[in-house]
Tab-separated table of C-alpha atoms in Angstrom:
chain	number	residue	atom	x	y	z
A	776	UNK	CA	-0.181	-0.328	-0.108
A	777	UNK	CA	1.312	3.685	-0.554
A	778	UNK	CA	2.569	4.917	2.764
A	779	UNK	CA	2.599	8.662	3.877
A	780	UNK	CA	6.550	9.155	3.671
A	781	UNK	CA	7.469	11.767	0.794
A	782	UNK	CA	9.709	10.944	-2.146
A	783	UNK	CA	12.754	13.165	-2.076
A	784	UNK	CA	13.178	13.173	-6.334
A	785	UNK	CA	16.334	11.814	-7.430
A	786	UNK	CA	18.983	13.726	-8.622
A	787	UNK	CA	19.455	14.457	-12.346
A	788	UNK	CA	20.186	11.050	-13.582
A	789	UNK	CA	23.659	10.726	-16.071
A	790	UNK	CA	23.502	8.092	-18.101
A	791	UNK	CA	27.398	7.277	-19.038
A	792	UNK	CA	27.411	5.764	-22.448
A	793	UNK	CA	24.281	3.296	-23.855
A	794	UNK	CA	21.588	2.283	-21.532
A	795	UNK	CA	18.478	-0.174	-21.685
A	796	UNK	CA	15.977	-0.472	-19.524
A	797	UNK	CA	14.442	-3.573	-18.333
A	798	UNK	CA	11.067	-3.271	-17.567
A	799	UNK	CA	9.931	-6.628	-15.312
A	800	UNK	CA	5.604	-7.355	-15.128
A	801	UNK	CA	5.165	-8.402	-10.889
A	802	UNK	CA	2.172	-10.293	-11.670
A	803	UNK	CA	2.695	-14.218	-11.536
A	804	UNK	CA	2.897	-16.230	-8.507
A	805	UNK	CA	4.630	-19.799	-9.204
A	806	UNK	CA	6.001	-19.038	-12.682
A	807	UNK	CA	8.353	-16.471	-13.292
A	808	UNK	CA	7.331	-12.830	-13.814
A	809	UNK	CA	7.456	-11.859	-17.181
A	810	UNK	CA	10.156	-9.478	-18.408
A	811	UNK	CA	11.211	-7.522	-21.420
A	812	UNK	CA	14.026	-4.706	-23.091
A	813	UNK	CA	13.242	-1.479	-24.050
A	814	UNK	CA	16.979	-1.078	-26.222
A	815	UNK	CA	16.281	2.648	-27.671
A	816	UNK	CA	17.911	4.974	-25.463
A	817	UNK	CA	16.107	7.600	-25.586
A	818	UNK	CA	12.854	5.897	-25.110
A	819	UNK	CA	14.374	4.192	-21.678
A	820	UNK	CA	15.315	7.608	-20.264
A	821	UNK	CA	12.485	9.510	-20.676
A	822	UNK	CA	10.176	6.479	-19.318
A	823	UNK	CA	12.535	6.476	-16.284
A	824	UNK	CA	13.020	9.916	-15.481
A	825	UNK	CA	9.108	10.301	-15.785
A	826	UNK	CA	9.253	7.940	-13.550
A	827	UNK	CA	10.960	9.275	-11.262
A	828	UNK	CA	8.877	12.085	-11.436
A	829	UNK	CA	5.814	10.461	-11.138
A	830	UNK	CA	7.464	9.084	-7.662
A	831	UNK	CA	8.404	12.574	-6.488
A	832	UNK	CA	5.056	14.215	-6.941
A	833	UNK	CA	3.628	11.308	-4.420
A	834	UNK	CA	3.810	9.946	-1.564
A	835	UNK	CA	6.767	6.810	-1.489
A	836	UNK	CA	6.233	3.303	-1.729
A	837	UNK	CA	6.568	1.607	1.684
A	838	UNK	CA	7.392	-2.265	1.702
A	839	UNK	CA	6.923	-4.429	-0.436
A	840	UNK	CA	4.103	-4.560	-3.809
A	841	UNK	CA	0.642	-4.742	-2.387
A	842	UNK	CA	-0.693	-7.877	-0.959
A	843	UNK	CA	-2.246	-9.851	-3.330
A	844	UNK	CA	-1.882	-12.159	-6.441
A	845	UNK	CA	-2.606	-10.746	-9.413
A	846	UNK	CA	-0.682	-7.463	-11.086
A	847	UNK	CA	1.022	-5.718	-8.647
A	848	UNK	CA	3.691	-3.433	-9.966
A	849	UNK	CA	6.090	-2.792	-12.383
A	850	UNK	CA	9.660	-2.622	-11.505
A	851	UNK	CA	12.187	-0.872	-13.491
A	852	UNK	CA	16.102	-1.939	-14.208
A	853	UNK	CA	18.449	0.191	-16.052
A	854	UNK	CA	21.230	-1.850	-17.662
A	855	UNK	CA	24.808	-0.689	-18.609
A	856	UNK	CA	26.315	2.356	-18.136
A	857	UNK	CA	23.332	4.875	-16.400
A	858	UNK	CA	24.383	5.819	-12.699
A	859	UNK	CA	22.376	4.535	-10.276
A	860	UNK	CA	23.076	6.880	-7.820
A	861	UNK	CA	20.296	9.336	-8.337
A	862	UNK	CA	17.702	5.925	-8.108
A	863	UNK	CA	16.706	5.873	-4.915
A	864	UNK	CA	15.283	1.964	-4.438
A	865	UNK	CA	11.838	1.383	-3.494
A	866	UNK	CA	9.603	-1.485	-2.076
A	867	UNK	CA	12.726	-3.804	-1.139
A	868	UNK	CA	14.310	-4.098	-4.379
A	869	UNK	CA	17.942	-3.821	-4.939
A	870	UNK	CA	18.925	-1.091	-7.452
A	871	UNK	CA	15.037	-1.204	-9.472
A	872	UNK	CA	12.846	1.684	-9.284
A	873	UNK	CA	9.028	-0.373	-8.402
A	874	UNK	CA	5.864	1.128	-9.665
A	875	UNK	CA	2.614	-0.173	-8.012
A	876	UNK	CA	-0.365	-0.145	-9.804
A	877	UNK	CA	-1.841	1.974	-7.186
A	878	UNK	CA	-0.175	4.682	-9.188
A	879	UNK	CA	-3.183	4.074	-11.489
A	880	UNK	CA	-5.314	5.585	-9.410
A	881	UNK	CA	-4.146	8.905	-10.701
A	882	UNK	CA	-4.121	10.088	-14.142
A	883	UNK	CA	-0.333	10.529	-14.683
A	884	UNK	CA	0.585	7.442	-13.033
A	885	UNK	CA	-2.059	5.638	-15.083
A	886	UNK	CA	-0.545	7.279	-18.570
A	887	UNK	CA	3.039	5.919	-17.253
A	888	UNK	CA	1.614	2.161	-16.187
A	889	UNK	CA	-0.202	2.225	-19.860
A	890	UNK	CA	3.050	3.669	-21.562
A	891	UNK	CA	5.681	0.632	-20.156
A	892	UNK	CA	3.056	-1.537	-20.992
A	893	UNK	CA	2.710	-0.996	-24.284
A	894	UNK	CA	6.166	-1.121	-25.432
A	895	UNK	CA	5.801	-4.979	-24.209
A	896	UNK	CA	6.219	-7.148	-27.230
A	897	UNK	CA	3.424	-9.017	-28.072
A	898	UNK	CA	5.623	-12.246	-29.519
A	899	UNK	CA	6.950	-14.954	-27.008
A	900	UNK	CA	10.249	-14.781	-28.292
A	901	UNK	CA	10.772	-11.759	-27.222
A	902	UNK	CA	9.018	-11.507	-23.707
A	903	UNK	CA	11.103	-14.236	-20.860
A	904	UNK	CA	9.861	-15.523	-18.178
A	905	UNK	CA	13.320	-15.490	-16.488
A	906	UNK	CA	16.607	-14.923	-17.814
A	907	UNK	CA	17.522	-18.211	-16.498
A	908	UNK	CA	14.436	-19.699	-18.594
A	909	UNK	CA	13.559	-20.614	-22.213
A	910	UNK	CA	11.729	-18.132	-24.110
A	911	UNK	CA	7.803	-18.497	-22.670
A	912	UNK	CA	4.325	-20.142	-24.739
A	913	UNK	CA	2.708	-18.168	-23.203
A	914	UNK	CA	0.623	-15.469	-25.187
A	915	UNK	CA	2.002	-12.123	-24.063
A	916	UNK	CA	-1.042	-10.703	-25.774
A	917	UNK	CA	-3.304	-12.777	-22.974
A	918	UNK	CA	-0.871	-11.124	-19.986
A	919	UNK	CA	-0.477	-8.020	-21.416
A	920	UNK	CA	-3.982	-7.549	-21.591
A	921	UNK	CA	-5.002	-8.473	-18.250
A	922	UNK	CA	-2.311	-5.633	-17.144
A	923	UNK	CA	-3.589	-2.637	-19.604
A	924	UNK	CA	-7.209	-3.745	-18.592
A	925	UNK	CA	-6.320	-3.947	-14.761
A	926	UNK	CA	-4.402	-0.474	-15.180
A	927	UNK	CA	-7.516	1.032	-16.596
A	928	UNK	CA	-9.837	-0.040	-14.726
A	929	UNK	CA	-11.588	-2.763	-16.165
A	930	UNK	CA	-10.211	-5.550	-14.829
A	931	UNK	CA	-12.345	-7.781	-12.943
A	932	UNK	CA	-12.579	-7.162	-9.103
A	933	UNK	CA	-12.713	-10.130	-6.869
A	934	UNK	CA	-16.256	-10.018	-6.267
A	935	UNK	CA	-16.769	-10.111	-10.221
A	936	UNK	CA	-14.543	-13.295	-9.948
A	937	UNK	CA	-15.714	-15.727	-8.222
A	938	UNK	CA	-13.699	-18.546	-6.982
A	939	UNK	CA	-14.660	-21.714	-8.524
A	940	UNK	CA	-13.683	-25.626	-7.411
A	941	UNK	CA	-12.296	-28.012	-10.123
A	942	UNK	CA	-14.778	-31.356	-8.019
A	943	UNK	CA	-16.895	-30.709	-4.944
A	944	UNK	CA	-15.038	-34.573	-4.064
A	945	UNK	CA	-11.817	-33.093	-3.962
A	946	UNK	CA	-12.755	-29.995	-1.539
A	947	UNK	CA	-13.272	-32.335	1.589
A	948	UNK	CA	-11.551	-31.857	4.666
A	949	UNK	CA	-8.324	-33.484	5.313
A	950	UNK	CA	-8.228	-37.337	6.203
A	951	UNK	CA	-5.020	-38.000	6.918
A	952	UNK	CA	-2.542	-37.382	9.581
A	953	UNK	CA	-0.758	-34.225	8.986
A	954	UNK	CA	1.413	-31.695	11.012
A	955	UNK	CA	1.080	-27.790	10.989
A	956	UNK	CA	3.648	-25.323	12.071
A	957	UNK	CA	3.114	-21.096	13.566
A	958	UNK	CA	2.997	-19.118	11.179
A	959	UNK	CA	6.625	-17.217	11.132
A	960	UNK	CA	7.242	-14.994	7.980
A	961	UNK	CA	10.331	-13.791	9.253
A	962	UNK	CA	12.242	-16.718	8.435
A	963	UNK	CA	10.909	-16.351	4.327
A	964	UNK	CA	10.924	-12.354	4.595
A	965	UNK	CA	14.002	-11.482	6.706
A	966	UNK	CA	16.275	-11.736	3.437
A	967	UNK	CA	15.542	-10.194	0.206
A	968	UNK	CA	17.242	-13.446	-1.852
A	969	UNK	CA	15.253	-15.242	0.052
A	970	UNK	CA	12.444	-13.299	-0.886
A	971	UNK	CA	13.331	-13.352	-4.383
A	972	UNK	CA	14.368	-16.434	-5.429
A	973	UNK	CA	11.561	-18.657	-3.757
A	974	UNK	CA	7.840	-19.008	-4.579
A	975	UNK	CA	4.626	-19.997	-3.600
A	976	UNK	CA	5.676	-23.916	-4.539
A	977	UNK	CA	8.938	-23.479	-2.331
A	978	UNK	CA	6.711	-22.146	0.666
A	979	UNK	CA	3.822	-24.011	0.271
A	980	UNK	CA	6.426	-26.907	0.402
A	981	UNK	CA	8.450	-25.539	3.358
A	982	UNK	CA	11.701	-25.952	1.355
A	983	UNK	CA	13.972	-22.977	0.611
A	984	UNK	CA	15.965	-24.039	-2.988
A	985	UNK	CA	16.829	-20.088	-4.264
A	986	UNK	CA	15.391	-21.951	-7.384
A	987	UNK	CA	11.754	-20.473	-8.099
A	988	UNK	CA	10.492	-24.174	-8.008
A	989	UNK	CA	8.195	-25.257	-10.621
A	990	UNK	CA	6.054	-28.225	-10.294
A	991	UNK	CA	7.762	-31.463	-12.322
A	992	UNK	CA	11.045	-30.144	-12.384
A	993	UNK	CA	12.057	-32.379	-8.974
A	994	UNK	CA	11.450	-34.891	-10.917
A	995	UNK	CA	13.021	-34.262	-14.743
A	996	UNK	CA	9.585	-32.648	-15.680
A	997	UNK	CA	9.296	-29.418	-17.913
A	998	UNK	CA	5.744	-28.141	-16.804
A	999	UNK	CA	4.788	-25.319	-19.419
A	1000	UNK	CA	0.427	-26.284	-18.825
A	1001	UNK	CA	-1.535	-23.994	-16.760
A	1002	UNK	CA	-4.180	-26.512	-15.686
A	1003	UNK	CA	-5.363	-28.786	-12.640
A	1004	UNK	CA	-4.595	-32.232	-14.260
A	1005	UNK	CA	-1.302	-30.918	-15.514
A	1006	UNK	CA	0.203	-29.439	-12.460
A	1007	UNK	CA	-1.233	-31.818	-10.014
A	1008	UNK	CA	0.655	-34.764	-11.585
A	1009	UNK	CA	3.450	-32.623	-11.765
A	1010	UNK	CA	3.178	-32.431	-7.927
A	1011	UNK	CA	2.430	-36.002	-7.548
A	1012	UNK	CA	5.478	-36.479	-9.688
A	1013	UNK	CA	7.712	-34.593	-7.360
A	1014	UNK	CA	6.633	-36.591	-4.654
A	1015	UNK	CA	3.284	-34.908	-3.527
A	1016	UNK	CA	0.171	-36.892	-2.411
A	1017	UNK	CA	-2.920	-36.638	-3.110
A	1018	UNK	CA	-5.405	-35.904	-0.425
A	1019	UNK	CA	-6.866	-39.405	-0.246
A	1020	UNK	CA	-3.396	-40.980	-0.400
A	1021	UNK	CA	-1.942	-40.861	3.368
A	1022	UNK	CA	1.864	-39.936	3.779
A	1023	UNK	CA	3.214	-42.336	6.031
A	1024	UNK	CA	4.529	-41.378	9.975
A	1025	UNK	CA	8.377	-41.680	8.662
A	1026	UNK	CA	7.596	-39.224	5.563
A	1027	UNK	CA	7.194	-36.026	9.200
A	1028	UNK	CA	6.762	-33.275	8.682
A	1029	UNK	CA	3.726	-33.290	6.472
A	1030	UNK	CA	2.093	-30.520	5.368
A	1031	UNK	CA	-1.694	-30.042	4.241
A	1032	UNK	CA	-1.136	-27.835	1.219
A	1033	UNK	CA	-3.972	-26.321	-1.953
A	1034	UNK	CA	-3.021	-25.487	-5.338
A	1035	UNK	CA	-5.485	-22.969	-7.702
A	1036	UNK	CA	-4.810	-21.786	-10.861
A	1037	UNK	CA	-5.478	-18.716	-12.677
A	1038	UNK	CA	-6.351	-20.711	-16.007
A	1039	UNK	CA	-3.928	-21.261	-18.755
A	1040	UNK	CA	-1.359	-18.678	-17.146
A	1041	UNK	CA	0.096	-19.306	-13.336
A	1042	UNK	CA	-0.309	-21.544	-10.210
A	1043	UNK	CA	-0.999	-20.879	-6.864
A	1044	UNK	CA	-0.143	-22.569	-3.327
A	1045	UNK	CA	-1.312	-22.293	0.056
A	1046	UNK	CA	-0.241	-23.926	3.232
A	1047	UNK	CA	-1.945	-25.018	6.838
A	1048	UNK	CA	-0.846	-22.811	9.552
A	1049	UNK	CA	-0.900	-24.468	13.188
A	1050	UNK	CA	-4.164	-22.818	14.469
A	1051	UNK	CA	-6.416	-23.328	11.281
A	1052	UNK	CA	-5.388	-20.508	9.373
A	1053	UNK	CA	-3.679	-20.493	5.706
A	1054	UNK	CA	-0.562	-18.422	4.410
A	1055	UNK	CA	0.876	-18.062	1.159
A	1056	UNK	CA	3.714	-16.672	-0.847
A	1057	UNK	CA	3.282	-14.515	-4.002
A	1058	UNK	CA	5.880	-15.147	-6.289
A	1059	UNK	CA	8.960	-12.674	-5.827
A	1060	UNK	CA	7.328	-11.011	-2.915
A	1061	UNK	CA	6.952	-11.567	0.814
A	1062	UNK	CA	4.800	-13.897	2.400
A	1063	UNK	CA	1.675	-13.407	4.521
A	1064	UNK	CA	-1.471	-15.078	5.617
A	1065	UNK	CA	-4.359	-12.610	3.895
A	1066	UNK	CA	-5.527	-12.561	1.157
A	1067	UNK	CA	-7.143	-10.003	-1.555
A	1068	UNK	CA	-9.582	-8.228	0.709
A	1069	UNK	CA	-7.114	-8.386	3.349
A	1070	UNK	CA	-8.856	-10.998	5.371
A	1071	UNK	CA	-6.996	-13.900	7.036
A	1072	UNK	CA	-7.361	-17.145	5.331
A	1073	UNK	CA	-9.731	-19.961	6.933
A	1074	UNK	CA	-10.615	-21.744	3.916
A	1075	UNK	CA	-8.761	-21.231	0.174
A	1076	UNK	CA	-10.990	-22.435	-1.739
A	1077	UNK	CA	-13.328	-19.909	-0.565
A	1078	UNK	CA	-10.894	-16.963	-0.137
A	1079	UNK	CA	-10.280	-13.674	-2.290
A	1080	UNK	CA	-7.607	-14.738	-5.019
A	1081	UNK	CA	-8.860	-13.489	-8.175
A	1082	UNK	CA	-7.441	-14.138	-11.219
A	1083	UNK	CA	-6.265	-17.274	-9.278
A	1084	UNK	CA	-10.074	-18.569	-9.490
A	1085	UNK	CA	-10.169	-22.057	-10.337
A	1086	UNK	CA	-9.863	-24.660	-7.232
A	1087	UNK	CA	-7.810	-27.538	-8.076
A	1088	UNK	CA	-7.421	-29.532	-4.592
A	1089	UNK	CA	-5.449	-30.633	-1.609
A	1090	UNK	CA	-1.770	-32.388	-1.497
A	1091	UNK	CA	0.664	-33.623	1.484
A	1092	UNK	CA	3.739	-32.923	1.427
A	1093	UNK	CA	6.358	-34.985	3.106
A	1094	UNK	CA	10.374	-34.739	3.965
A	1095	UNK	CA	11.306	-36.829	0.775
A	1096	UNK	CA	9.685	-34.689	-1.824
A	1097	UNK	CA	11.725	-33.212	-4.621
A	1098	UNK	CA	11.719	-29.292	-5.146
A	1099	UNK	CA	13.523	-27.338	-7.277
């Protein structure tokens, strides 16, 4: 959320030689975020200075991106030859400028976010989900349209986008013995590297791997279909158990976790805490125990989680699962 501390405008940005601007959309939870590069130096310089001016005219961003799923922020990162001394580091993103979607509440911020989103290439060959991954086959046009609609105020709200379940029989209460641990976000939130390099799957399995874990990768599978069946099978391949497939005591601690999806686009996981509430980690952002409306999560199947509207089911972890 927006804080009250005034943002101090940066000193004049001095560019030494060529400069490109990387733009990353903080929008996904399970898969790496889409990222692209503005190669024209004059365009990158103008957009970066405009961003500094927009932030200079309003309150600074306190903490990380808003605690919700879906589109949260655009992150600007100057590449090669710029003087970063004039850039203020916001929202726990070291060396990067973070523009939260709340800027769209004012015309000047809405215009800036729209202009930046319009630089996003609409072919997957030019949009990468991570520097470490090959170009993704997801439709960049769909993601771009979703974010543009969100900025323009046309995206569905949580109330409009009702969560839906995969099948009623999947959503019964846990039938197997399992363990819970107290909600302790400090373990995950105190280190910027842990926050940045671990996602919802890491958190649900309670395993810090610094690999931004993907279902199936632990058993050697490559997952590129964001549907309940495929993601569930990938998790089983990693060693998780389905809700009615009890994990032996020798595999303790066994956590109860829940899988939801943004159909065709992304996945998200929750983990049951001691005391009956649930918590989760939104992609590269900190762990939280509230949903999109700021309410404690008593049931992942019923919480506010747009655009992850499809509930896939529950699983159990165990100490021998392979998460990578």
